[in-house]
């Protein structure tokens, strides 16, 4: 047994940001750990020195923290299996590489770039299905190897893959996976710069960190046979593998930057709630037995299991994400929404508008059914924060008649009579005016809406008047009477 508790890891390479696919992998690992009282480890796979990006690790950890996927062990949270940054574990990889060489399962390769290039070109000419190293250096004598090393010749270490053998492993998502060593190249394990490749470092660390379940994206499935060969050569127990389905664009191509945002921080900056993004990402390739769609993190933990992960690709549908954001907004505590709205306001042209919390809460209440993001309250209903600067022409055409100004004048007079009106009073007065003039209430409601908001849609007009208050309503009616001329 690898460990008496389940241990899983998220093992990103710090290449700049947290990809939504990475968030999905991290989330499934997290859910699996929490569901099973296991441990969730973060390991930074930074052995590809060419792809290193300054500050990428911090950004990644920031995004993970924002998402709420806190790890139990990882950089800055050292447990008994650290260090958790691969660049700090080079001597460990060297030790196992030496062991593999001594066993004959790996060998030094001194081939130059030129030789490898020529070899590849020849193989391409022969139309071989796949370019593979020809094991030239496997046949060097001990003395030749010793001399090359003594001469300081640069080298890599390669896995010695024995041809003609089956490589079979079980995958919790893909079921039984079968390869043959015929299609596996003598993979480089230690590179010319002395750093291990992903394959060696990943296997060594998963073993030493007692990882019981390797849950990762499907793009790593073709690497797994190499890993299995390494586990076998080192005499180590295989973890359970679970390869998660690819994320696809709506046109079924692989999810790419070209068709939309792929960085978690982009979604955060656009105003998605983390619980909506987490809910959405959870449903990319997995679904609960009860088909519930709106799920908070605790619901996800309760329901998660690897056997309900789909094996076919999952389409990334932003409309669904928007819908989930709307649903989660409705479920969010009003005071939390208040804080979010204040943040958005502070960042907007209305940062100096002074509204009480009670007013802001009323605005939120009136808009909640109509918004996808909290900031839609500001962009979609600026009339709560300032008087309309202009009036929608098409609404004028349709709703502003010869008698509109007169009806509003009468309405204004009614409003002036009431002290501290409540929402119902605004409506009652309007109905009184309508009756007196023998017109339908709509004949006044629409002009009133135009006067107070400048537009034709939005929350109930009496919600608006009630929120902006008597003085402001009267002022806006006066301004509209003066500025709006009926269409001919
Ligand atoms: N470093 C790999 C990545 O960037 C990890 C793959 C794995 O989980 O084994 O995704």
Short mmCIF file of C-alpha atoms and ligand atoms in Angstrom, two decimals:
data_model
loop_
_atom_site.label_atom_id
_atom_site.label_comp_id
_atom_site.label_asym_id
_atom_site.label_seq_id
_atom_site.Cartn_x
_atom_site.Cartn_y
_atom_site.Cartn_z
CA UNK A 1 0.00 0.00 0.00
CA UNK A 2 1.40 3.39 -0.99
CA UNK A 3 -0.16 5.21 1.97
CA UNK A 4 -2.86 4.51 4.52
CA UNK A 5 -4.61 7.73 3.62
CA UNK A 6 -5.38 8.99 0.13
CA UNK A 7 -2.83 11.49 -1.10
CA UNK A 8 -3.25 13.41 -4.34
CA UNK A 9 -1.36 16.22 -5.94
CA UNK A 10 -1.73 19.09 -8.36
CA UNK A 11 1.56 19.43 -10.18
CA UNK A 12 1.56 22.48 -12.43
CA UNK A 13 4.49 23.89 -14.31
CA UNK A 14 4.72 27.59 -13.52
CA UNK A 15 4.41 28.94 -17.02
CA UNK A 16 2.53 32.16 -16.34
CA UNK A 17 -1.01 31.69 -15.06
CA UNK A 18 -3.52 29.10 -13.89
CA UNK A 19 -5.34 27.69 -16.90
CA UNK A 20 -9.01 26.77 -16.42
CA UNK A 21 -8.02 23.21 -17.33
CA UNK A 22 -5.48 23.37 -14.50
CA UNK A 23 -8.20 24.65 -12.19
CA UNK A 24 -10.36 21.65 -13.15
CA UNK A 25 -7.47 19.26 -12.40
CA UNK A 26 -6.74 21.01 -9.10
CA UNK A 27 -10.43 20.98 -8.19
CA UNK A 28 -10.95 17.26 -8.85
CA UNK A 29 -7.85 16.49 -6.79
CA UNK A 30 -9.10 18.76 -4.01
CA UNK A 31 -12.61 17.28 -4.05
CA UNK A 32 -11.22 13.76 -4.03
CA UNK A 33 -8.95 14.55 -1.07
CA UNK A 34 -11.68 16.29 0.94
CA UNK A 35 -14.26 13.60 0.21
CA UNK A 36 -11.89 10.90 1.41
CA UNK A 37 -10.23 12.75 4.28
CA UNK A 38 -7.02 12.64 2.32
CA UNK A 39 -4.29 15.16 1.62
CA UNK A 40 -4.05 17.57 -1.29
CA UNK A 41 -0.46 18.38 -2.24
CA UNK A 42 0.78 21.20 -4.47
CA UNK A 43 4.00 20.41 -6.28
CA UNK A 44 5.68 22.91 -8.56
CA UNK A 45 7.16 21.19 -11.61
CA UNK A 46 9.75 23.73 -12.65
CA UNK A 47 12.39 21.57 -14.28
CA UNK A 48 11.89 22.98 -17.77
CA UNK A 49 14.17 25.96 -17.36
CA UNK A 50 13.34 27.33 -20.82
CA UNK A 51 9.71 27.80 -19.93
CA UNK A 52 10.20 29.48 -16.57
CA UNK A 53 8.32 32.75 -16.12
CA UNK A 54 9.19 35.22 -13.39
CA UNK A 55 6.46 35.43 -10.74
CA UNK A 56 4.45 32.58 -12.28
CA UNK A 57 4.48 30.47 -9.13
CA UNK A 58 3.09 33.32 -7.00
CA UNK A 59 0.38 34.00 -9.57
CA UNK A 60 -0.56 30.37 -9.63
CA UNK A 61 -0.79 30.12 -5.87
CA UNK A 62 -2.78 33.38 -5.79
CA UNK A 63 -5.30 31.97 -8.23
CA UNK A 64 -5.54 28.72 -6.26
CA UNK A 65 -6.09 30.65 -3.05
CA UNK A 66 -8.72 32.84 -4.68
CA UNK A 67 -10.49 29.70 -5.86
CA UNK A 68 -10.51 28.38 -2.32
CA UNK A 69 -8.55 25.25 -3.19
CA UNK A 70 -6.17 25.38 -0.27
CA UNK A 71 -3.48 22.75 -0.32
CA UNK A 72 -2.38 20.77 2.73
CA UNK A 73 1.27 20.56 1.70
CA UNK A 74 3.25 22.55 -0.82
CA UNK A 75 5.66 25.45 -1.19
CA UNK A 76 5.44 27.57 1.95
CA UNK A 77 3.50 24.80 3.72
CA UNK A 78 6.21 22.23 4.10
CA UNK A 79 5.08 18.77 5.20
CA UNK A 80 7.21 15.69 5.70
CA UNK A 81 7.63 15.11 1.95
CA UNK A 82 9.18 18.43 0.88
CA UNK A 83 10.70 20.30 -0.73
CA UNK A 84 7.72 20.70 -3.05
CA UNK A 85 9.54 22.57 -5.80
CA UNK A 86 11.26 20.20 -8.19
CA UNK A 87 14.20 22.51 -8.81
CA UNK A 88 15.09 21.96 -5.13
CA UNK A 89 15.17 18.17 -5.49
CA UNK A 90 17.84 17.68 -8.16
CA UNK A 91 20.06 15.42 -6.04
CA UNK A 92 17.10 13.10 -5.48
CA UNK A 93 16.49 12.64 -9.21
CA UNK A 94 20.21 12.11 -9.77
CA UNK A 95 20.20 9.29 -7.23
CA UNK A 96 17.42 7.40 -9.03
CA UNK A 97 18.88 8.09 -12.42
CA UNK A 98 22.17 6.54 -11.23
CA UNK A 99 20.27 3.57 -9.89
CA UNK A 100 18.52 3.04 -13.23
CA UNK A 101 21.84 3.28 -15.08
CA UNK A 102 23.43 0.75 -12.72
CA UNK A 103 20.50 -1.63 -13.31
CA UNK A 104 20.73 -1.30 -17.08
CA UNK A 105 17.31 0.40 -17.25
CA UNK A 106 18.82 3.70 -18.33
CA UNK A 107 22.00 4.72 -20.13
CA UNK A 108 24.19 7.70 -20.95
CA UNK A 109 23.72 9.12 -24.42
CA UNK A 110 26.39 11.39 -25.89
CA UNK A 111 24.84 11.87 -29.32
CA UNK A 112 25.15 15.35 -30.73
CA UNK A 113 22.22 17.42 -31.93
CA UNK A 114 23.49 16.97 -35.46
CA UNK A 115 23.44 13.19 -35.22
CA UNK A 116 19.95 13.18 -33.75
CA UNK A 117 18.77 15.54 -36.46
CA UNK A 118 20.17 13.36 -39.24
CA UNK A 119 18.63 10.29 -37.63
CA UNK A 120 15.24 11.96 -37.50
CA UNK A 121 15.46 13.01 -41.14
CA UNK A 122 16.37 9.50 -42.23
CA UNK A 123 13.49 8.04 -40.30
CA UNK A 124 11.14 10.56 -41.85
CA UNK A 125 12.36 9.56 -45.31
CA UNK A 126 11.63 5.94 -44.48
CA UNK A 127 8.17 7.09 -43.43
CA UNK A 128 8.44 5.42 -40.04
CA UNK A 129 5.29 6.12 -38.00
CA UNK A 130 7.32 7.79 -35.28
CA UNK A 131 10.89 9.03 -34.96
CA UNK A 132 12.74 7.10 -32.27
CA UNK A 133 16.24 7.13 -30.91
CA UNK A 134 18.24 4.20 -32.35
CA UNK A 135 19.89 3.16 -29.06
CA UNK A 136 23.29 3.95 -30.50
CA UNK A 137 24.79 4.85 -27.10
CA UNK A 138 23.31 1.82 -25.36
CA UNK A 139 26.02 -0.14 -27.10
CA UNK A 140 28.96 1.94 -25.92
CA UNK A 141 31.39 -0.06 -23.79
CA UNK A 142 31.86 0.77 -20.11
CA UNK A 143 35.28 2.20 -20.96
CA UNK A 144 33.92 4.41 -23.73
CA UNK A 145 31.27 5.79 -21.36
CA UNK A 146 33.87 6.37 -18.63
CA UNK A 147 36.14 8.17 -21.07
CA UNK A 148 33.38 10.37 -22.44
CA UNK A 149 32.40 11.33 -18.92
CA UNK A 150 36.00 11.99 -17.93
CA UNK A 151 36.40 14.15 -21.05
CA UNK A 152 33.44 16.20 -19.92
CA UNK A 153 31.39 15.39 -23.02
CA UNK A 154 27.85 16.57 -22.64
CA UNK A 155 25.27 13.86 -22.26
CA UNK A 156 21.68 13.01 -21.46
CA UNK A 157 20.40 9.93 -19.63
CA UNK A 158 17.84 7.85 -21.51
CA UNK A 159 15.36 5.22 -20.44
CA UNK A 160 16.21 1.84 -21.92
CA UNK A 161 12.89 0.74 -23.36
CA UNK A 162 12.94 -2.96 -24.27
CA UNK A 163 11.05 -3.47 -27.53
CA UNK A 164 8.11 -5.76 -28.09
CA UNK A 165 6.56 -5.73 -24.63
CA UNK A 166 3.01 -4.79 -23.64
CA UNK A 167 2.48 -1.91 -21.22
CA UNK A 168 -0.90 -2.15 -19.59
CA UNK A 169 -2.42 -0.13 -16.79
CA UNK A 170 -5.82 0.60 -15.33
CA UNK A 171 -7.24 4.07 -15.40
CA UNK A 172 -10.16 5.12 -13.23
CA UNK A 173 -11.64 7.07 -16.14
CA UNK A 174 -10.36 5.40 -19.28
CA UNK A 175 -10.50 1.86 -17.86
CA UNK A 176 -7.85 -0.52 -19.18
CA UNK A 177 -5.20 1.24 -21.27
CA UNK A 178 -2.86 -0.80 -23.43
CA UNK A 179 0.31 0.29 -25.20
CA UNK A 180 3.30 -1.61 -26.46
CA UNK A 181 6.91 -0.59 -25.93
CA UNK A 182 7.22 -0.53 -29.73
CA UNK A 183 5.75 2.98 -29.70
CA UNK A 184 7.79 4.24 -26.75
CA UNK A 185 10.96 6.16 -27.42
CA UNK A 186 14.05 5.86 -25.20
CA UNK A 187 12.85 8.86 -23.27
CA UNK A 188 15.37 11.35 -21.96
CA UNK A 189 15.32 11.24 -18.14
CA UNK A 190 18.12 13.69 -17.36
CA UNK A 191 18.72 16.53 -19.79
CA UNK A 192 21.95 18.10 -20.92
CA UNK A 193 21.59 20.85 -18.30
CA UNK A 194 21.47 18.24 -15.52
CA UNK A 195 17.78 18.80 -14.83
CA UNK A 196 15.42 15.83 -14.97
CA UNK A 197 12.65 15.71 -17.54
CA UNK A 198 9.05 15.82 -16.43
CA UNK A 199 8.81 12.02 -16.67
CA UNK A 200 11.55 11.09 -14.22
CA UNK A 201 10.84 13.89 -11.76
CA UNK A 202 7.12 13.23 -11.81
CA UNK A 203 7.43 9.51 -11.10
CA UNK A 204 10.11 9.90 -8.43
CA UNK A 205 8.11 12.59 -6.66
CA UNK A 206 4.79 10.81 -6.87
CA UNK A 207 6.46 7.81 -5.30
CA UNK A 208 8.38 9.67 -2.59
CA UNK A 209 5.41 11.89 -1.78
CA UNK A 210 3.28 8.76 -1.41
CA UNK A 211 0.75 9.84 -4.01
CA UNK A 212 -2.00 7.24 -4.16
CA UNK A 213 -4.03 8.70 -7.07
CA UNK A 214 -2.63 10.55 -10.04
CA UNK A 215 -5.53 12.66 -11.29
CA UNK A 216 -4.52 14.77 -14.30
CA UNK A 217 -5.54 15.88 -17.78
CA UNK A 218 -5.87 13.47 -20.67
CA UNK A 219 -2.96 15.12 -22.45
CA UNK A 220 -0.68 13.17 -20.11
CA UNK A 221 -2.16 9.78 -20.99
CA UNK A 222 0.47 9.04 -23.63
CA UNK A 223 3.21 9.76 -21.09
CA UNK A 224 1.82 7.26 -18.63
CA UNK A 225 3.31 4.11 -20.28
CA UNK A 226 6.76 5.65 -19.83
CA UNK A 227 5.90 6.28 -16.21
CA UNK A 228 4.70 2.72 -15.79
CA UNK A 229 8.04 1.47 -17.15
CA UNK A 230 9.84 3.68 -14.63
CA UNK A 231 7.71 2.47 -11.72
CA UNK A 232 8.40 -1.11 -12.77
CA UNK A 233 12.12 -0.55 -13.18
CA UNK A 234 12.34 1.04 -9.77
CA UNK A 235 10.19 -1.68 -8.21
CA UNK A 236 7.53 0.77 -7.04
CA UNK A 237 3.81 0.25 -6.67
CA UNK A 238 1.72 2.03 -9.31
CA UNK A 239 -0.67 4.72 -8.12
CA UNK A 240 -4.23 4.73 -9.43
CA UNK A 241 -4.29 6.80 -12.60
CA UNK A 242 -7.28 8.95 -13.56
CA UNK A 243 -7.02 10.93 -16.79
CA UNK A 244 -9.58 13.70 -17.08
CA UNK A 245 -11.30 14.39 -20.41
CA UNK A 246 -10.02 17.17 -22.65
CA UNK A 247 -11.68 20.57 -22.49
CA UNK A 248 -13.13 21.58 -25.83
CA UNK A 249 -14.28 24.77 -27.52
CA UNK A 250 -17.93 24.74 -28.63
CA UNK A 251 -16.72 23.69 -32.10
CA UNK A 252 -15.14 20.64 -30.42
CA UNK A 253 -11.57 21.78 -31.04
CA UNK A 254 -9.20 21.69 -28.09
CA UNK A 255 -9.86 24.62 -25.74
CA UNK A 256 -7.57 27.42 -26.81
CA UNK A 257 -6.79 31.01 -26.02
CA UNK A 258 -7.88 32.01 -29.49
CA UNK A 259 -11.54 31.27 -28.76
CA UNK A 260 -11.79 32.87 -25.34
CA UNK A 261 -10.20 33.36 -21.98
CA UNK A 262 -8.35 30.44 -20.48
CA UNK A 263 -6.73 32.04 -17.43
CA UNK A 264 -8.56 31.82 -14.11
CA UNK A 265 -7.57 35.41 -13.35
CA UNK A 266 -9.40 36.61 -16.48
CA UNK A 267 -12.63 35.11 -15.18
CA UNK A 268 -12.01 36.57 -11.73
CA UNK A 269 -11.37 40.01 -13.26
CA UNK A 270 -14.53 39.79 -15.34
CA UNK A 271 -16.50 39.51 -12.12
CA UNK A 272 -17.37 35.83 -11.94
CA UNK A 273 -17.99 34.59 -8.43
CA UNK A 274 -15.48 31.98 -7.42
CA UNK A 275 -18.26 29.60 -6.42
CA UNK A 276 -19.82 29.90 -9.87
CA UNK A 277 -16.53 29.28 -11.63
CA UNK A 278 -15.81 26.31 -9.35
CA UNK A 279 -19.31 24.93 -9.93
CA UNK A 280 -18.91 25.33 -13.68
CA UNK A 281 -15.46 23.78 -13.82
CA UNK A 282 -16.63 20.86 -11.65
CA UNK A 283 -19.25 20.02 -14.27
CA UNK A 284 -16.68 19.94 -17.08
CA UNK A 285 -16.36 16.20 -17.31
CA UNK A 286 -18.17 15.14 -14.18
CA UNK A 287 -21.76 15.18 -12.95
CA UNK A 288 -23.42 14.06 -9.74
CA UNK A 289 -25.80 11.13 -9.62
CA UNK A 290 -28.75 13.33 -8.67
CA UNK A 291 -28.14 15.63 -11.67
CA UNK A 292 -28.13 18.70 -9.43
CA UNK A 293 -26.45 21.52 -11.30
CA UNK A 294 -26.19 24.33 -8.81
CA UNK A 295 -23.65 23.11 -6.32
CA UNK A 296 -21.60 24.82 -3.66
CA UNK A 297 -18.18 23.47 -2.76
CA UNK A 298 -19.53 21.36 0.11
CA UNK A 299 -22.16 19.83 -2.18
CA UNK A 300 -19.41 19.01 -4.65
CA UNK A 301 -17.25 17.39 -1.99
CA UNK A 302 -20.18 15.32 -0.79
CA UNK A 303 -21.03 14.08 -4.28
CA UNK A 304 -17.64 13.72 -5.94
CA UNK A 305 -16.31 10.39 -7.12
CA UNK A 306 -13.91 9.42 -9.86
CA UNK A 307 -16.28 6.82 -11.27
CA UNK A 308 -18.61 9.58 -12.43
CA UNK A 309 -15.92 11.35 -14.47
CA UNK A 310 -16.73 11.09 -18.19
CA UNK A 311 -14.18 9.80 -20.59
CA UNK A 312 -15.17 11.96 -23.57
CA UNK A 313 -14.27 15.63 -24.04
CA UNK A 314 -16.12 18.35 -22.14
CA UNK A 315 -17.33 21.45 -23.97
CA UNK A 316 -16.52 24.76 -22.31
CA UNK A 317 -19.75 26.68 -22.68
CA UNK A 318 -19.59 30.26 -21.44
CA UNK A 319 -23.40 30.62 -21.53
CA UNK A 320 -23.61 27.91 -18.92
CA UNK A 321 -20.98 29.66 -16.82
CA UNK A 322 -22.99 32.91 -17.05
CA UNK A 323 -26.15 31.10 -16.04
CA UNK A 324 -24.39 29.57 -13.05
CA UNK A 325 -23.07 32.97 -12.05
CA UNK A 326 -26.64 34.32 -12.12
CA UNK A 327 -27.88 31.41 -10.00
CA UNK A 328 -25.09 31.78 -7.46
CA UNK A 329 -25.65 35.55 -7.25
CA UNK A 330 -29.25 34.86 -6.23
CA UNK A 331 -28.06 32.49 -3.52
CA UNK A 332 -25.42 34.85 -2.19
CA UNK A 333 -25.95 36.53 1.16
CA UNK A 334 -27.18 40.09 0.61
CA UNK A 335 -24.47 41.62 2.76
CA UNK A 336 -21.84 39.88 0.68
CA UNK A 337 -23.45 41.33 -2.45
CA UNK A 338 -23.41 44.71 -0.77
CA UNK A 339 -19.67 44.45 -0.22
CA UNK A 340 -19.15 43.39 -3.83
CA UNK A 341 -21.26 46.28 -5.12
CA UNK A 342 -19.32 48.74 -2.98
CA UNK A 343 -16.07 47.44 -4.45
CA UNK A 344 -17.42 47.83 -7.97
CA UNK A 345 -18.72 51.33 -7.19
CA UNK A 346 -15.38 52.39 -5.74
CA UNK A 347 -13.88 51.39 -9.05
CA UNK A 348 -16.45 53.23 -11.16
CA UNK A 349 -17.31 56.77 -12.19
CA UNK A 350 -19.79 56.80 -9.29
CA UNK A 351 -17.17 56.41 -6.60
CA UNK A 352 -18.21 59.72 -5.04
CA UNK A 353 -21.92 58.99 -5.02
CA UNK A 354 -23.01 58.61 -1.43
CA UNK A 355 -25.76 56.08 -0.93
CA UNK A 356 -26.70 54.41 2.34
CA UNK A 357 -26.38 50.65 2.73
CA UNK A 358 -30.17 50.45 2.90
CA UNK A 359 -30.46 52.14 -0.49
CA UNK A 360 -27.74 49.96 -2.01
CA UNK A 361 -29.49 46.86 -0.69
CA UNK A 362 -32.74 48.03 -2.27
CA UNK A 363 -30.94 48.52 -5.57
CA UNK A 364 -29.47 45.02 -5.34
CA UNK A 365 -32.88 43.56 -4.52
CA UNK A 366 -34.48 45.24 -7.52
CA UNK A 367 -31.76 44.17 -9.94
CA UNK A 368 -30.93 40.65 -8.81
CA UNK A 369 -33.18 38.95 -11.36
CA UNK A 370 -31.65 40.95 -14.18
CA UNK A 371 -27.93 40.66 -13.79
CA UNK A 372 -25.16 38.24 -14.64
CA UNK A 373 -22.48 40.15 -12.76
CA UNK A 374 -22.63 42.52 -9.79
CA UNK A 375 -21.12 45.23 -11.98
CA UNK A 376 -24.14 44.97 -14.30
CA UNK A 377 -25.99 46.88 -11.58
CA UNK A 378 -23.79 49.85 -12.35
CA UNK A 379 -23.51 49.55 -16.10
CA UNK A 380 -27.12 48.48 -16.61
CA UNK A 381 -28.85 50.87 -14.23
CA UNK A 382 -26.76 54.00 -13.91
CA UNK A 383 -30.02 55.88 -13.11
CA UNK A 384 -29.71 54.71 -9.52
CA UNK A 385 -26.52 56.74 -9.24
CA UNK A 386 -27.19 59.76 -11.44
CA UNK A 387 -30.05 61.42 -13.31
CA UNK A 388 -30.36 60.38 -16.96
CA UNK A 389 -28.29 62.55 -19.26
CA UNK A 390 -30.31 61.56 -22.29
CA UNK A 391 -33.51 59.74 -23.12
CA UNK A 392 -33.87 56.72 -25.37
CA UNK A 393 -35.17 57.94 -28.73
CA UNK A 394 -37.12 54.81 -29.58
CA UNK A 395 -38.89 54.95 -26.25
CA UNK A 396 -39.74 58.61 -26.86
CA UNK A 397 -41.17 57.66 -30.24
CA UNK A 398 -43.36 54.99 -28.72
CA UNK A 399 -44.30 56.30 -25.32
CA UNK A 400 -44.03 60.08 -25.12
CA UNK A 401 -47.31 61.55 -26.36
CA UNK A 402 -48.79 65.03 -26.60
CA UNK A 403 -50.35 64.70 -23.16
CA UNK A 404 -47.39 63.01 -21.43
CA UNK A 405 -45.89 66.21 -20.09
CA UNK A 406 -49.22 67.32 -18.68
CA UNK A 407 -49.89 63.95 -17.03
CA UNK A 408 -46.45 63.99 -15.45
CA UNK A 409 -47.02 67.52 -14.23
CA UNK A 410 -50.14 66.36 -12.43
CA UNK A 411 -48.28 63.35 -11.06
CA UNK A 412 -45.54 65.62 -9.78
CA UNK A 413 -48.15 67.69 -7.97
CA UNK A 414 -49.49 64.54 -6.31
CA UNK A 415 -46.02 63.45 -5.23
CA UNK A 416 -45.33 66.88 -3.75
CA UNK A 417 -48.28 66.42 -1.42
CA UNK A 418 -46.96 63.24 0.24
CA UNK A 419 -44.54 63.28 3.12
CA UNK A 420 -42.02 60.44 3.13
CA UNK A 421 -43.73 58.34 0.47
CA UNK A 422 -43.28 54.57 0.42
CA UNK A 423 -43.27 52.50 -2.77
CA UNK A 424 -47.06 51.99 -2.76
CA UNK A 425 -47.66 55.75 -2.50
CA UNK A 426 -45.87 56.38 -5.80
CA UNK A 427 -48.18 53.91 -7.47
CA UNK A 428 -51.35 55.10 -5.73
CA UNK A 429 -50.78 58.69 -6.82
CA UNK A 430 -50.17 57.60 -10.37
CA UNK A 431 -53.42 55.64 -10.47
CA UNK A 432 -55.31 58.62 -9.07
CA UNK A 433 -53.98 60.83 -11.88
CA UNK A 434 -54.80 58.15 -14.49
CA UNK A 435 -58.39 57.86 -13.25
CA UNK A 436 -58.88 61.60 -13.10
CA UNK A 437 -57.77 61.90 -16.72
CA UNK A 438 -59.53 58.76 -17.81
CA UNK A 439 -56.38 57.23 -19.28
CA UNK A 440 -54.82 53.81 -18.69
CA UNK A 441 -52.04 53.74 -16.06
CA UNK A 442 -49.58 52.76 -18.80
CA UNK A 443 -49.96 56.20 -20.35
CA UNK A 444 -48.22 57.62 -17.29
CA UNK A 445 -46.05 54.70 -16.23
CA UNK A 446 -44.03 54.66 -19.45
CA UNK A 447 -43.32 58.40 -19.53
CA UNK A 448 -42.50 58.28 -15.83
CA UNK A 449 -40.03 55.47 -16.43
CA UNK A 450 -38.44 57.41 -19.25
CA UNK A 451 -38.24 60.50 -17.04
CA UNK A 452 -36.58 58.80 -14.08
CA UNK A 453 -34.37 56.31 -15.91
CA UNK A 454 -33.91 57.56 -19.47
CA UNK A 455 -34.65 54.07 -20.80
CA UNK A 456 -37.54 51.72 -21.41
CA UNK A 457 -36.70 48.62 -19.37
CA UNK A 458 -35.43 47.72 -15.94
CA UNK A 459 -36.92 46.97 -12.56
CA UNK A 460 -40.40 48.14 -11.56
CA UNK A 461 -40.70 51.90 -12.02
CA UNK A 462 -42.00 52.35 -8.47
CA UNK A 463 -38.95 50.49 -7.18
CA UNK A 464 -36.88 53.08 -8.99
CA UNK A 465 -38.81 56.10 -7.68
CA UNK A 466 -38.80 54.64 -4.19
CA UNK A 467 -35.04 54.11 -4.30
CA UNK A 468 -34.10 57.49 -5.73
CA UNK A 469 -36.66 59.17 -3.44
CA UNK A 470 -39.28 61.90 -3.69
CA UNK A 471 -37.01 64.91 -4.28
CA UNK A 472 -35.03 63.23 -7.01
CA UNK A 473 -38.13 61.80 -8.68
CA UNK A 474 -39.67 65.26 -8.83
CA UNK A 475 -36.47 66.80 -10.17
CA UNK A 476 -36.25 64.18 -12.90
CA UNK A 477 -39.89 64.66 -13.88
CA UNK A 478 -39.29 68.40 -14.20
CA UNK A 479 -36.18 67.84 -16.32
CA UNK A 480 -37.99 65.41 -18.59
CA UNK A 481 -40.95 67.74 -19.10
CA UNK A 482 -38.54 70.41 -20.15
CA UNK A 483 -36.29 68.34 -22.36
CA UNK A 484 -38.44 65.70 -24.03
CA UNK A 485 -40.52 66.72 -26.98
CA UNK A 486 -43.13 64.36 -28.33
CA UNK A 487 -42.29 62.63 -31.58
CA UNK A 488 -44.34 63.73 -34.57
N1 LIG B 1 3.73 19.37 -14.77
C1 LIG B 1 2.62 18.76 -15.45
C2 LIG B 1 1.69 19.88 -15.87
O1 LIG B 1 2.15 20.95 -16.09
C3 LIG B 1 1.96 17.77 -14.54
C4 LIG B 1 1.23 16.65 -15.19
C5 LIG B 1 0.90 15.63 -14.12
O2 LIG B 1 0.00 15.92 -13.32
O3 LIG B 1 1.53 14.61 -14.08
O4 LIG B 1 0.49 19.75 -15.99
#
